[in-house]
Coordinates of C-alpha atoms in Angstrom, one line a residue:
Chain A
M467 CA -0.2 -8.2 -10.1
A468 CA 0.9 -4.5 -10.1
T469 CA 4.7 -4.7 -9.5
V470 CA 7.4 -2.0 -8.3
Q471 CA 10.9 -1.7 -9.4
V472 CA 13.3 -2.3 -7.1
S473 CA 17.0 -1.3 -7.5
E474 CA 19.9 -3.9 -6.8
A475 CA 20.9 -2.2 -3.7
E476 CA 17.4 -2.0 -2.2
K477 CA 17.0 -5.5 -2.9
V478 CA 20.2 -6.4 -1.0
Y479 CA 19.2 -4.3 1.7
I480 CA 15.6 -6.3 2.1
L481 CA 17.3 -9.6 1.8
H482 CA 20.0 -8.9 4.7
G483 CA 17.0 -7.4 6.9
I484 CA 14.8 -10.2 6.1
R485 CA 17.7 -12.3 7.2
D486 CA 18.0 -10.6 10.5
D487 CA 14.5 -10.9 11.0
L488 CA 13.8 -7.0 10.9
R489 CA 11.8 -6.2 8.0
V490 CA 11.8 -2.5 6.3
D491 CA 8.8 -1.6 8.5
G492 CA 9.9 -3.2 11.7
R493 CA 7.9 -6.4 11.5
G494 CA 9.4 -9.6 12.1
C495 CA 8.9 -12.5 9.5
E496 CA 5.6 -13.9 10.7
D497 CA 3.9 -10.7 11.5
Y498 CA 0.9 -9.2 9.5
R499 CA 0.4 -5.6 8.8
H500 CA -2.7 -3.7 10.5
M501 CA -5.7 -5.3 9.4
E502 CA -9.2 -3.6 9.7
I503 CA -12.4 -5.8 9.0
E504 CA -15.8 -4.3 8.4
T505 CA -18.8 -6.3 7.5
D506 CA -22.1 -5.3 6.3
V507 CA -21.0 -2.4 3.7
V508 CA -23.0 -3.1 0.7
S509 CA -26.5 -2.8 1.4
N510 CA -28.0 -4.9 -1.5
T511 CA -26.1 -8.1 -0.9
D512 CA -26.8 -11.0 1.6
G513 CA -23.5 -10.4 3.0
S514 CA -20.4 -8.4 2.6
A515 CA -17.2 -7.5 4.0
K516 CA -14.3 -4.9 3.5
V517 CA -10.9 -5.9 4.5
T518 CA -8.0 -3.2 4.5
L519 CA -4.5 -4.9 5.2
G520 CA -2.1 -2.1 5.1
D521 CA -2.6 -0.6 1.8
T522 CA -4.4 -3.6 0.4
A523 CA -8.1 -3.1 0.5
V524 CA -10.7 -5.9 -0.6
L525 CA -14.4 -5.9 -0.8
V526 CA -16.4 -8.9 -0.7
G527 CA -20.3 -9.3 -1.6
V528 CA -22.2 -12.8 -1.0
K529 CA -25.6 -13.0 -3.0
A530 CA -28.0 -16.2 -2.4
D531 CA -29.8 -17.3 -5.0
I532 CA -32.3 -20.1 -5.6
G533 CA -30.9 -22.5 -8.3
K534 CA -30.9 -26.2 -9.6
P535 CA -28.3 -28.5 -7.9
R536 CA -25.5 -30.1 -9.8
P537 CA -26.6 -33.3 -11.3
M538 CA -23.7 -35.5 -9.3
V539 CA -24.6 -33.9 -6.1
P540 CA -28.3 -33.5 -5.7
N541 CA -28.6 -32.7 -1.9
E542 CA -26.3 -30.0 -1.9
G543 CA -26.0 -26.4 -3.0
Y544 CA -23.0 -25.0 -4.1
V545 CA -20.5 -21.6 -4.2
E546 CA -19.6 -19.7 -7.3
F547 CA -16.5 -17.3 -7.1
F548 CA -15.7 -14.4 -9.2
V549 CA -12.8 -11.8 -8.6
D550 CA -12.8 -8.6 -10.2
C551 CA -9.5 -6.5 -10.3
S552 CA -10.6 -2.7 -10.6
A553 CA -8.8 -0.1 -12.3
N554 CA -8.7 1.6 -9.4
A555 CA -5.9 -0.7 -7.7
T556 CA -3.4 0.1 -10.6
P557 CA -3.7 1.2 -14.1
E558 CA -2.2 -2.0 -15.2
F559 CA -5.7 -3.7 -14.6
E560 CA -7.4 -1.2 -16.8
G561 CA -9.7 -3.0 -19.2
R562 CA -8.9 -6.5 -19.7
G563 CA -5.5 -6.2 -17.9
G564 CA -7.0 -7.6 -14.7
E565 CA -8.7 -10.4 -16.4
E566 CA -5.6 -12.9 -16.0
L567 CA -5.2 -12.0 -12.4
G568 CA -8.8 -12.4 -11.6
T569 CA -9.0 -15.8 -13.1
E570 CA -5.8 -16.9 -11.2
L571 CA -7.4 -15.8 -7.9
S572 CA -10.9 -17.3 -8.5
N573 CA -9.8 -20.8 -9.7
T574 CA -7.3 -20.9 -6.4
L575 CA -10.6 -20.0 -4.5
Y576 CA -12.3 -22.9 -6.2
K577 CA -9.5 -25.2 -5.1
V578 CA -9.5 -24.0 -1.5
F579 CA -13.1 -24.5 -1.0
N580 CA -13.6 -27.6 -3.1
N581 CA -13.7 -30.0 -0.2
K582 CA -16.7 -31.4 2.3
H583 CA -16.2 -29.3 5.2
S584 CA -15.3 -25.6 4.4
V585 CA -19.1 -24.5 3.7
D586 CA -21.7 -27.0 4.6
L587 CA -23.3 -27.1 1.4
K588 CA -26.1 -29.8 2.5
S589 CA -27.5 -27.1 4.6
L590 CA -27.9 -25.0 1.4
C591 CA -30.3 -27.8 0.0
I592 CA -34.0 -26.5 -0.4
S593 CA -35.4 -29.7 -2.1
A594 CA -33.2 -32.5 -3.3
G595 CA -32.8 -32.6 -7.2
E596 CA -34.9 -29.6 -7.9
H597 CA -33.9 -26.4 -5.9
C598 CA -30.8 -25.3 -3.8
W599 CA -29.2 -21.9 -2.6
V600 CA -26.3 -20.8 -4.8
L601 CA -23.8 -18.3 -3.2
Y602 CA -22.3 -16.1 -5.4
V603 CA -19.2 -14.8 -3.8
D604 CA -17.9 -11.9 -5.5
V605 CA -14.7 -10.4 -4.7
L606 CA -13.8 -6.9 -5.7
L607 CA -10.1 -5.2 -5.4
L608 CA -9.6 -2.0 -4.6
Q609 CA -6.2 -1.2 -3.5
C610 CA -3.2 -3.7 -4.4
D611 CA -0.2 -3.7 -1.7
G612 CA 0.8 -7.2 -2.0
N613 CA -0.8 -10.4 0.0
L614 CA -3.9 -10.5 -2.3
Y615 CA -4.7 -14.0 -1.2
D616 CA -4.7 -13.5 2.6
A617 CA -7.0 -10.3 2.5
I618 CA -9.3 -12.2 0.0
S619 CA -9.6 -15.0 2.1
V620 CA -10.1 -13.2 5.4
A621 CA -12.8 -11.2 3.8
I622 CA -14.5 -14.2 2.6
K623 CA -14.5 -15.7 5.8
A624 CA -16.2 -12.4 7.3
A625 CA -18.7 -12.0 4.3
L626 CA -20.1 -15.6 5.0
F627 CA -20.1 -14.7 8.4
N628 CA -22.1 -12.1 7.9
T629 CA -24.5 -13.6 5.0
K630 CA -28.2 -14.1 6.0
I631 CA -29.9 -16.2 3.7
P632 CA -34.0 -16.0 3.9
R633 CA -35.8 -19.0 5.2
V634 CA -37.6 -20.9 2.9
H635 CA -41.0 -23.1 3.4
I636 CA -41.7 -25.5 0.5
S637 CA -45.6 -26.3 0.3
A638 CA -47.5 -28.4 -2.2
D639 CA -49.6 -26.3 -4.7
E640 CA -52.5 -26.9 -6.6
E641 CA -51.3 -29.1 -9.4
G642 CA -48.8 -31.2 -7.0
G643 CA -45.8 -29.0 -7.7
K644 CA -43.7 -27.6 -5.2
E645 CA -44.2 -24.2 -4.4
I646 CA -41.5 -22.1 -2.5
E647 CA -42.5 -19.5 -0.2
L648 CA -39.8 -17.0 1.2
S649 CA -40.4 -15.7 4.6
D650 CA -42.0 -12.2 4.9
D651 CA -40.1 -11.4 8.0
P652 CA -36.6 -9.7 6.8
Y653 CA -35.1 -11.0 9.9
D654 CA -35.9 -14.5 9.6
C655 CA -32.9 -15.9 8.2
V656 CA -30.7 -18.7 8.2
R657 CA -27.0 -18.1 9.1
L658 CA -23.8 -20.1 7.8
N659 CA -21.4 -21.9 10.1
V660 CA -18.2 -20.6 9.3
E661 CA -16.1 -22.6 11.7
N662 CA -14.6 -24.6 9.1
V663 CA -13.7 -21.8 6.5
P664 CA -10.1 -21.8 5.8
C665 CA -7.9 -18.7 5.7
I666 CA -5.0 -18.5 2.9
V667 CA -1.5 -17.7 4.1
T668 CA 1.0 -16.7 1.5
L669 CA 4.5 -17.3 2.3
C670 CA 7.2 -15.7 0.0
K671 CA 10.8 -16.9 -0.2
V672 CA 13.2 -14.3 0.1
G673 CA 16.9 -15.6 0.1
H674 CA 16.9 -18.4 2.8
R675 CA 13.8 -17.4 4.6
H676 CA 10.3 -16.8 4.1
V677 CA 8.2 -14.1 4.9
V678 CA 4.4 -13.7 5.8
D679 CA 2.6 -10.8 4.1
A680 CA 4.9 -9.6 1.9
T681 CA 5.0 -6.0 0.6
L682 CA 5.1 -5.1 -3.3
Q683 CA 9.0 -4.6 -2.6
E684 CA 9.5 -7.8 -0.8
K685 CA 7.7 -9.5 -3.6
A686 CA 9.9 -7.9 -6.2
C687 CA 12.8 -9.6 -4.2
S688 CA 11.4 -13.2 -4.0
V689 CA 11.1 -15.6 -6.9
A690 CA 8.9 -18.1 -5.5
S691 CA 5.9 -18.1 -3.1
L692 CA 3.7 -20.9 -1.5
I693 CA 0.0 -20.3 -0.8
I694 CA -1.6 -22.5 1.9
S695 CA -5.0 -22.5 3.1
V696 CA -5.4 -23.6 6.7
T697 CA -8.6 -24.3 8.8
H698 CA -9.0 -23.3 12.3
K699 CA -7.9 -26.7 13.2
G700 CA -4.6 -26.3 11.3
T701 CA -5.5 -28.8 8.5
I702 CA -4.7 -27.6 5.1
T703 CA -7.2 -27.8 2.4
C704 CA -5.1 -26.4 -0.5
T705 CA -1.3 -25.7 -1.2
R706 CA -0.2 -24.2 -4.5
K707 CA 3.3 -22.8 -5.6
V708 CA 3.5 -19.7 -7.8
G709 CA 6.4 -17.8 -9.1
G710 CA 9.2 -18.7 -11.6
G711 CA 11.7 -19.8 -9.0
S712 CA 12.3 -23.2 -7.5
L713 CA 11.8 -24.4 -3.9
D714 CA 13.7 -26.8 -2.2
P715 CA 11.9 -29.7 -0.7
E716 CA 13.1 -28.9 2.9
S717 CA 12.1 -25.4 2.5
I718 CA 8.6 -26.3 1.5
F719 CA 8.5 -28.4 4.4
E720 CA 9.6 -25.8 6.7
M721 CA 7.5 -23.2 4.8
T722 CA 4.2 -25.5 5.1
E723 CA 4.5 -25.8 8.9
A724 CA 5.1 -22.0 9.5
G725 CA 2.0 -21.3 7.4
K726 CA 0.2 -23.9 9.5
R727 CA 1.3 -22.3 12.5
V728 CA 0.5 -18.6 11.5
G729 CA -3.0 -19.7 9.4
K730 CA -4.2 -21.2 12.7
A731 CA -3.3 -18.2 14.8
L732 CA -5.6 -16.1 12.4
H733 CA -8.9 -17.6 13.2
A734 CA -9.4 -17.1 16.7
P735 CA -8.9 -13.1 16.4
L736 CA -11.1 -13.0 13.4
M737 CA -14.0 -14.9 15.1
K738 CA -14.0 -12.9 17.9
L739 CA -13.5 -9.7 16.1
L740 CA -16.7 -10.8 14.3
Q741 CA -18.7 -11.7 17.0
Q742 CA -18.1 -8.4 18.7
E743 CA -19.3 -6.6 15.7
E744 CA -22.1 -8.7 15.7
S745 CA -22.7 -7.9 19.4
L746 CA -22.6 -4.0 18.8
G747 CA -26.0 -4.6 16.7
K748 CA -27.5 -1.5 16.1
A749 CA -24.8 0.8 18.2
R750 CA -22.2 -0.1 15.7
Q751 CA -20.9 3.2 14.1
K752 CA -20.5 2.3 10.2
V753 CA -17.4 3.8 8.4
G754 CA -17.7 2.1 4.9
F755 CA -15.5 4.1 2.6
L756 CA -15.3 7.5 3.8
G757 CA -12.9 8.2 6.9
Chain B
M1182 CA 3.0 -12.8 15.8
A1183 CA -0.8 -12.7 16.1
A1184 CA -2.3 -10.7 13.5
D1185 CA -3.6 -7.1 14.8
M1186 CA -7.2 -7.2 13.6
R1187 CA -9.7 -4.4 14.4
L1188 CA -12.7 -2.7 13.4
P1189 CA -12.3 0.4 11.5
T1190 CA -12.8 3.9 13.1
I1191 CA -13.3 7.2 11.4
Q1192 CA -10.2 8.9 11.7
K1193 CA -10.0 12.8 13.0
P1194 CA -7.0 14.6 11.9
V1195 CA -4.6 15.5 14.6
S1196 CA -4.7 19.5 14.6
L1197 CA -3.8 21.7 18.0
T1198 CA -5.9 24.6 18.1
F1199 CA -4.3 27.5 16.1
S1200 CA -5.2 31.1 16.5
A1201 CA -7.3 32.7 14.0
F1202 CA -4.3 34.4 12.7
D1203 CA -3.0 31.0 11.4
R1204 CA -6.1 29.9 9.8
K1205 CA -5.7 29.4 6.0
D1206 CA -7.7 30.0 3.1
L1207 CA -8.6 26.8 1.6
V1208 CA -10.7 26.3 -1.5
V1209 CA -11.8 23.3 -3.4
P1210 CA -12.3 23.4 -7.3
G1211 CA -15.3 25.6 -8.3
D1212 CA -14.9 27.8 -5.2
V1213 CA -15.2 31.6 -6.0
I1214 CA -12.0 33.5 -4.8
T1215 CA -13.1 36.9 -5.6
S1216 CA -15.4 38.9 -7.8
D1217 CA -13.0 41.9 -8.1
T1218 CA -11.7 42.2 -11.6
G1219 CA -8.6 44.0 -10.8
F1220 CA -6.5 40.8 -9.9
M1221 CA -4.3 38.8 -12.0
R1222 CA -4.8 35.2 -12.3
G1223 CA -2.1 32.8 -11.3
H1224 CA -1.6 29.0 -11.4
G1225 CA -4.7 27.1 -10.1
T1226 CA -7.4 29.6 -11.2
Y1227 CA -9.5 30.7 -13.8
V1228 CA -12.3 33.0 -14.5
D1229 CA -15.7 32.1 -15.0
E1230 CA -18.2 34.9 -16.0
E1231 CA -15.7 37.7 -14.7
K1232 CA -15.3 35.6 -11.3
L1233 CA -12.2 34.3 -10.1
T1234 CA -12.5 30.5 -9.4
A1235 CA -10.2 27.9 -8.1
S1236 CA -9.5 24.9 -10.3
V1237 CA -7.9 22.8 -7.6
A1238 CA -8.1 22.2 -4.2
G1239 CA -5.6 23.9 -2.0
E1240 CA -4.6 27.1 -0.2
V1241 CA -5.1 30.6 -1.6
Q1242 CA -2.0 32.6 -2.0
R1243 CA -1.9 36.5 -2.8
V1244 CA 1.2 38.5 -3.7
D1245 CA 0.2 41.9 -4.5
K1246 CA -2.4 41.5 -7.5
L1247 CA -1.5 38.0 -8.2
I1248 CA -3.8 35.3 -6.8
C1249 CA -3.0 31.7 -7.2
V1250 CA -4.1 28.5 -5.5
K1251 CA -1.3 26.3 -4.1
P1252 CA -2.6 22.6 -4.3
L1253 CA -2.2 20.2 -1.4
K1254 CA -1.6 17.4 -3.3
T1255 CA -0.1 17.4 -6.7
R1256 CA 2.4 15.9 -8.8
F1257 CA 5.8 17.4 -8.6
N1258 CA 6.3 20.7 -10.4
G1259 CA 9.9 20.9 -10.4
E1260 CA 12.3 24.4 -10.6
V1261 CA 15.6 25.3 -11.2
G1262 CA 17.7 24.2 -8.3
D1263 CA 15.5 21.6 -6.6
V1264 CA 17.1 18.5 -5.2
V1265 CA 15.3 15.4 -6.5
V1266 CA 15.4 11.5 -5.7
G1267 CA 14.1 9.6 -8.7
R1268 CA 14.2 5.9 -10.3
I1269 CA 15.6 5.3 -13.7
T1270 CA 12.9 4.0 -15.8
E1271 CA 14.5 4.1 -19.4
V1272 CA 18.0 3.9 -21.0
Q1273 CA 18.0 5.7 -24.2
Q1274 CA 20.4 7.0 -27.0
K1275 CA 22.3 9.6 -24.8
R1276 CA 20.1 10.0 -21.6
W1277 CA 18.3 8.4 -19.2
K1278 CA 14.5 8.7 -18.4
V1279 CA 14.0 9.2 -14.4
E1280 CA 10.9 8.9 -12.6
T1281 CA 10.3 11.9 -10.1
N1282 CA 6.6 12.0 -9.5
S1283 CA 6.0 14.6 -12.2
R1284 CA 3.5 14.8 -15.1
L1285 CA 6.3 13.9 -17.6
D1286 CA 9.7 11.8 -17.0
S1287 CA 12.4 13.6 -16.2
V1288 CA 15.5 13.7 -18.2
L1289 CA 19.0 12.9 -17.4
L1290 CA 21.6 13.5 -20.0
L1291 CA 24.9 11.5 -20.6
S1292 CA 26.7 14.7 -20.4
S1293 CA 25.3 15.8 -17.0
V1294 CA 26.8 13.0 -15.1
N1295 CA 30.0 12.6 -13.4
L1296 CA 32.5 9.7 -15.2
P1297 CA 34.3 7.6 -13.3
G1298 CA 37.5 8.6 -11.9
G1299 CA 36.1 12.4 -12.0
E1300 CA 37.8 13.1 -15.5
L1301 CA 36.5 15.9 -17.8
R1302 CA 36.1 14.8 -21.2
R1303 CA 33.9 14.6 -24.3
R1304 CA 31.5 11.8 -24.2
S1305 CA 32.7 9.1 -27.0
A1306 CA 30.7 6.5 -28.5
E1307 CA 31.6 4.1 -26.0
D1308 CA 30.3 5.9 -23.2
E1309 CA 27.1 5.6 -24.8
L1310 CA 27.3 1.8 -25.2
T1311 CA 28.3 1.7 -21.5
M1312 CA 25.6 3.7 -20.0
R1313 CA 23.9 0.6 -18.7
E1314 CA 27.1 -0.1 -16.6
Y1315 CA 26.7 3.2 -14.7
L1316 CA 22.8 3.1 -14.4
Q1317 CA 20.3 0.4 -15.0
E1318 CA 16.3 0.3 -15.1
G1319 CA 15.2 0.4 -11.4
D1320 CA 18.5 2.4 -10.1
L1321 CA 17.5 5.3 -7.6
I1322 CA 19.5 8.1 -8.1
S1323 CA 19.7 11.9 -6.4
A1324 CA 20.1 14.7 -8.6
E1325 CA 19.4 18.4 -8.9
V1326 CA 17.2 20.3 -11.5
Q1327 CA 19.1 21.9 -14.1
S1328 CA 16.4 23.2 -16.5
V1329 CA 13.1 22.9 -17.4
F1330 CA 12.0 21.9 -20.9
S1331 CA 9.4 24.0 -22.6
D1332 CA 6.9 21.1 -22.2
G1333 CA 7.6 20.9 -18.3
A1334 CA 9.8 18.1 -18.4
L1335 CA 12.9 18.5 -15.9
S1336 CA 16.3 17.8 -16.9
L1337 CA 18.6 16.9 -14.2
H1338 CA 22.4 16.8 -13.4
T1339 CA 24.5 14.7 -10.9
R1340 CA 27.4 17.0 -11.5
S1341 CA 28.3 17.2 -8.0
L1342 CA 30.0 14.7 -5.6
K1343 CA 27.0 14.6 -3.1
Y1344 CA 24.6 13.5 -6.2
G1345 CA 24.8 10.2 -7.8
K1346 CA 23.6 6.7 -7.7
L1347 CA 22.2 5.7 -4.4
G1348 CA 23.2 2.2 -2.4
Q1349 CA 21.5 0.3 0.0
G1350 CA 18.5 2.2 2.0
V1351 CA 14.8 2.8 2.1
L1352 CA 12.4 4.9 -0.2
V1353 CA 9.5 6.5 1.2
Q1354 CA 7.2 8.0 -1.1
L1355 CA 5.0 10.8 -0.2
S1356 CA 3.2 13.8 -1.5
P1357 CA 5.7 16.7 -2.9
S1358 CA 3.5 19.7 -1.0
L1359 CA 4.5 18.4 2.4
I1360 CA 8.4 18.7 1.8
K1361 CA 9.7 22.2 3.2
R1362 CA 11.8 23.7 1.0
Q1363 CA 15.3 24.6 3.0
K1364 CA 18.7 25.2 2.4
T1365 CA 19.8 21.8 2.4
H1366 CA 18.0 18.6 1.4
F1367 CA 21.0 16.3 2.6
H1368 CA 21.0 15.5 6.6
N1369 CA 23.0 13.6 8.9
L1370 CA 20.5 12.9 11.6
T1371 CA 21.6 12.6 15.3
C1372 CA 19.4 9.3 15.8
G1373 CA 22.1 7.5 13.5
A1374 CA 21.0 7.5 9.9
S1375 CA 20.8 9.9 7.1
M1376 CA 18.1 11.3 5.1
I1377 CA 17.5 12.8 1.6
L1378 CA 14.2 14.8 1.7
G1379 CA 13.5 15.1 -2.3
N1380 CA 11.6 18.2 -3.4
N1381 CA 9.4 15.6 -5.2
G1382 CA 8.2 13.8 -2.6
F1383 CA 10.4 10.9 -2.5
V1384 CA 12.7 10.6 0.9
W1385 CA 15.4 8.7 0.9
L1386 CA 16.9 6.9 4.2
Y1387 CA 20.4 5.3 4.5
P1388 CA 22.9 4.2 6.9
T1389 CA 25.5 7.1 7.6
P1390 CA 28.5 6.3 5.6
E1391 CA 31.5 6.0 8.2
Q1392 CA 33.9 7.9 6.2
L1393 CA 33.5 11.2 3.9
E1394 CA 32.7 9.9 0.3
E1395 CA 35.8 10.0 -1.7
E1396 CA 34.9 7.6 -4.2
A1397 CA 34.4 9.5 -7.3
G1398 CA 30.6 10.7 -6.9
G1399 CA 28.9 7.6 -5.9
F1400 CA 29.7 5.0 -8.2
Y1401 CA 30.6 2.3 -5.9
T1402 CA 27.6 0.9 -4.2
S1403 CA 28.6 -1.0 -1.0
L1404 CA 26.7 -4.2 -0.8
E1405 CA 28.0 -4.9 2.9
P1406 CA 25.1 -5.9 5.2
V1407 CA 23.8 -3.3 7.4
S1408 CA 24.0 -3.5 11.3
V1409 CA 20.8 -4.3 12.8
S1410 CA 20.8 -1.5 15.2
D1411 CA 21.4 1.0 12.1
R1412 CA 18.3 -0.9 10.3
E1413 CA 16.3 -0.2 13.4
V1414 CA 16.8 3.5 13.2
I1415 CA 15.9 3.4 9.5
S1416 CA 12.6 1.3 10.1
R1417 CA 11.6 3.6 12.8
L1418 CA 12.4 6.8 10.7
R1419 CA 10.3 5.4 7.7
N1420 CA 7.3 4.6 10.0
C1421 CA 7.5 8.1 11.5
L1422 CA 7.6 9.7 8.1
L1423 CA 4.6 7.9 7.4
A1424 CA 2.8 8.8 10.5
L1425 CA 3.6 12.4 9.8
A1426 CA 2.5 12.4 6.3
A1427 CA -0.8 10.8 7.1
H1428 CA -1.7 13.7 9.4
K1429 CA -0.2 16.5 7.0
V1430 CA 2.5 17.7 8.9
L1431 CA 5.3 19.7 7.1
L1432 CA 8.4 17.4 6.9
F1433 CA 11.7 19.0 7.4
D1434 CA 15.0 17.8 9.5
T1435 CA 13.6 18.8 12.9
S1436 CA 9.9 17.7 12.3
V1437 CA 11.2 14.3 11.7
L1438 CA 13.7 14.1 14.6
Y1439 CA 10.9 15.1 17.1
C1440 CA 8.8 12.6 15.6
Y1441 CA 11.5 9.9 16.2
E1442 CA 12.2 11.0 19.5
S1443 CA 8.4 10.8 20.5
S1444 CA 8.3 7.2 19.2
V1445 CA 11.2 5.6 21.0
H1446 CA 9.0 4.0 23.7
H1447 CA 6.9 2.1 21.3
Q1448 CA 8.0 -0.9 19.1
V1449 CA 8.9 -0.1 15.5
K1450 CA 6.0 -1.9 14.1
D1451 CA 3.3 -0.8 16.4
I1452 CA 4.0 3.2 15.1
L1453 CA 1.8 2.3 12.1
K1454 CA -1.3 1.6 14.4
P1455 CA -3.8 4.7 14.3
E1456 CA -3.9 5.4 17.8
V1457 CA 0.0 5.2 18.2
M1458 CA 0.4 7.2 15.0
G1459 CA -2.2 9.9 16.5
E1460 CA -0.2 10.1 19.4
I1461 CA 3.1 10.4 18.3
V1462 CA 2.1 13.4 15.6
M1463 CA 0.3 15.2 18.7
L1464 CA 3.8 15.1 20.8
T1465 CA 5.6 16.3 17.6
Q1466 CA 3.1 19.3 17.2
Q1467 CA 3.3 20.1 20.4
K1468 CA 7.2 20.0 20.4
L1469 CA 7.2 22.1 17.3
L1470 CA 4.8 25.0 18.3
D1471 CA 6.9 25.1 21.8
Q1472 CA 10.2 25.6 19.7
E1473 CA 8.5 28.5 17.7
G1474 CA 7.0 30.3 20.8

């Protein structure tokens, strides 16, 4: 992760501020920074989203391809994640520098989505044992100012909401084999149900309290963080501890409860915003990467 | 507690209508400034087929026969006498390397700092070994540029009681071209906090110390908790600085103070929302124009 150097006195200042629930930029311990979400920014994907959280910017593209289902689960499709840390974000990511962080992020995403309910994999099946839809979710880090997991999870949820999978018809051809036909109409597509897609909340332990959406300076003052992925009902799908420091079992419980509360509160405004964006339709002014 | 999510909008820069007299000559790299060969070329320009062309994006400045282009966003080009706020990156044999947002790391020699107790003596081998006790990697200092090396690196000194290691506070990193050159860069603002506007774009906000600094040139850093009211003032100032920088307003003590006053009826964390930022900056520019006129 990109790191900043902080002096001892600055650390003490940040620590005392968090203890008094007044962070450096005036937020409370459980407030997020200003978030901007836009979908359908990359034209050659089936679904895409760009999320800006403070100074962190993340771009997600979803491509749907037809593939062979996994042997253990022949009537389900699957999702593949790949995270690319671009050198745009920080010079540390140049060449292979960002690979370690990228693999760590994608492994966590696999864990978060590794359950029956997040994405309805049965709806991705075309013909059992032979063909299914594979969703390739590619994440690109454009700018890094702390709190990557949260931004990535919001962007994935928005991109999956925006994904349009073409409708397929299976017909038997002359030799008795199956032939797959894609519908000619570009607007004839299937949308995914993203109700149960979880959002990730990162809680950093600073002093005796925890903060949500930590900036790089606050991250430099914390020794341990807890990553929790929460669905809109408040169910936790994955918990992970990162960082070299130790966490007290009581504080883990406290942080988990706070994470559930904050995570649950993220879903409703996000879905409302996505539906609002969808309803604007052609009238929406696309901002993209300029402006 | 709910996250503030919204759709992005194209940001329009806030600028009150200026008279044609105020219109600046802005160029981008490759723009031809003049075809007249009688001019001397200064910084930011080059000659391309007898035409004077700009090599950076900025404002054209002309002094008699000399034409130069002052860039809008650049690394800090230090001059003797500039006040800078920097972060120690390395501790070397008889000097510290300081990061000041310039092309090369600046140098702070051991002989250019004040020793504890204010004594004046020759630096010994023991001083060299205890350098890390005074300034470590990551520490922030305020210093003045003493000289410029031939390769462009700055040599700093903290030979006055007002310079030295910085204690508790907040650092805001902005572009050096936004800082106005003034007589003094150390301000005790009336709103209840103090500010150091480094020429290199680093602005240091800290709580106003109660008594005048008698403690040997900033060696002792107080780690006492800062009161919540002071914290709020500092956070508000930090957000105001970011708002002004986002709209490219020149920063000096008056503009920062006007921005602070225009922002009092908003909550501190709301200042970073785009529409609130635009409103506050508009009010500030209005006040500045009124003050000039």
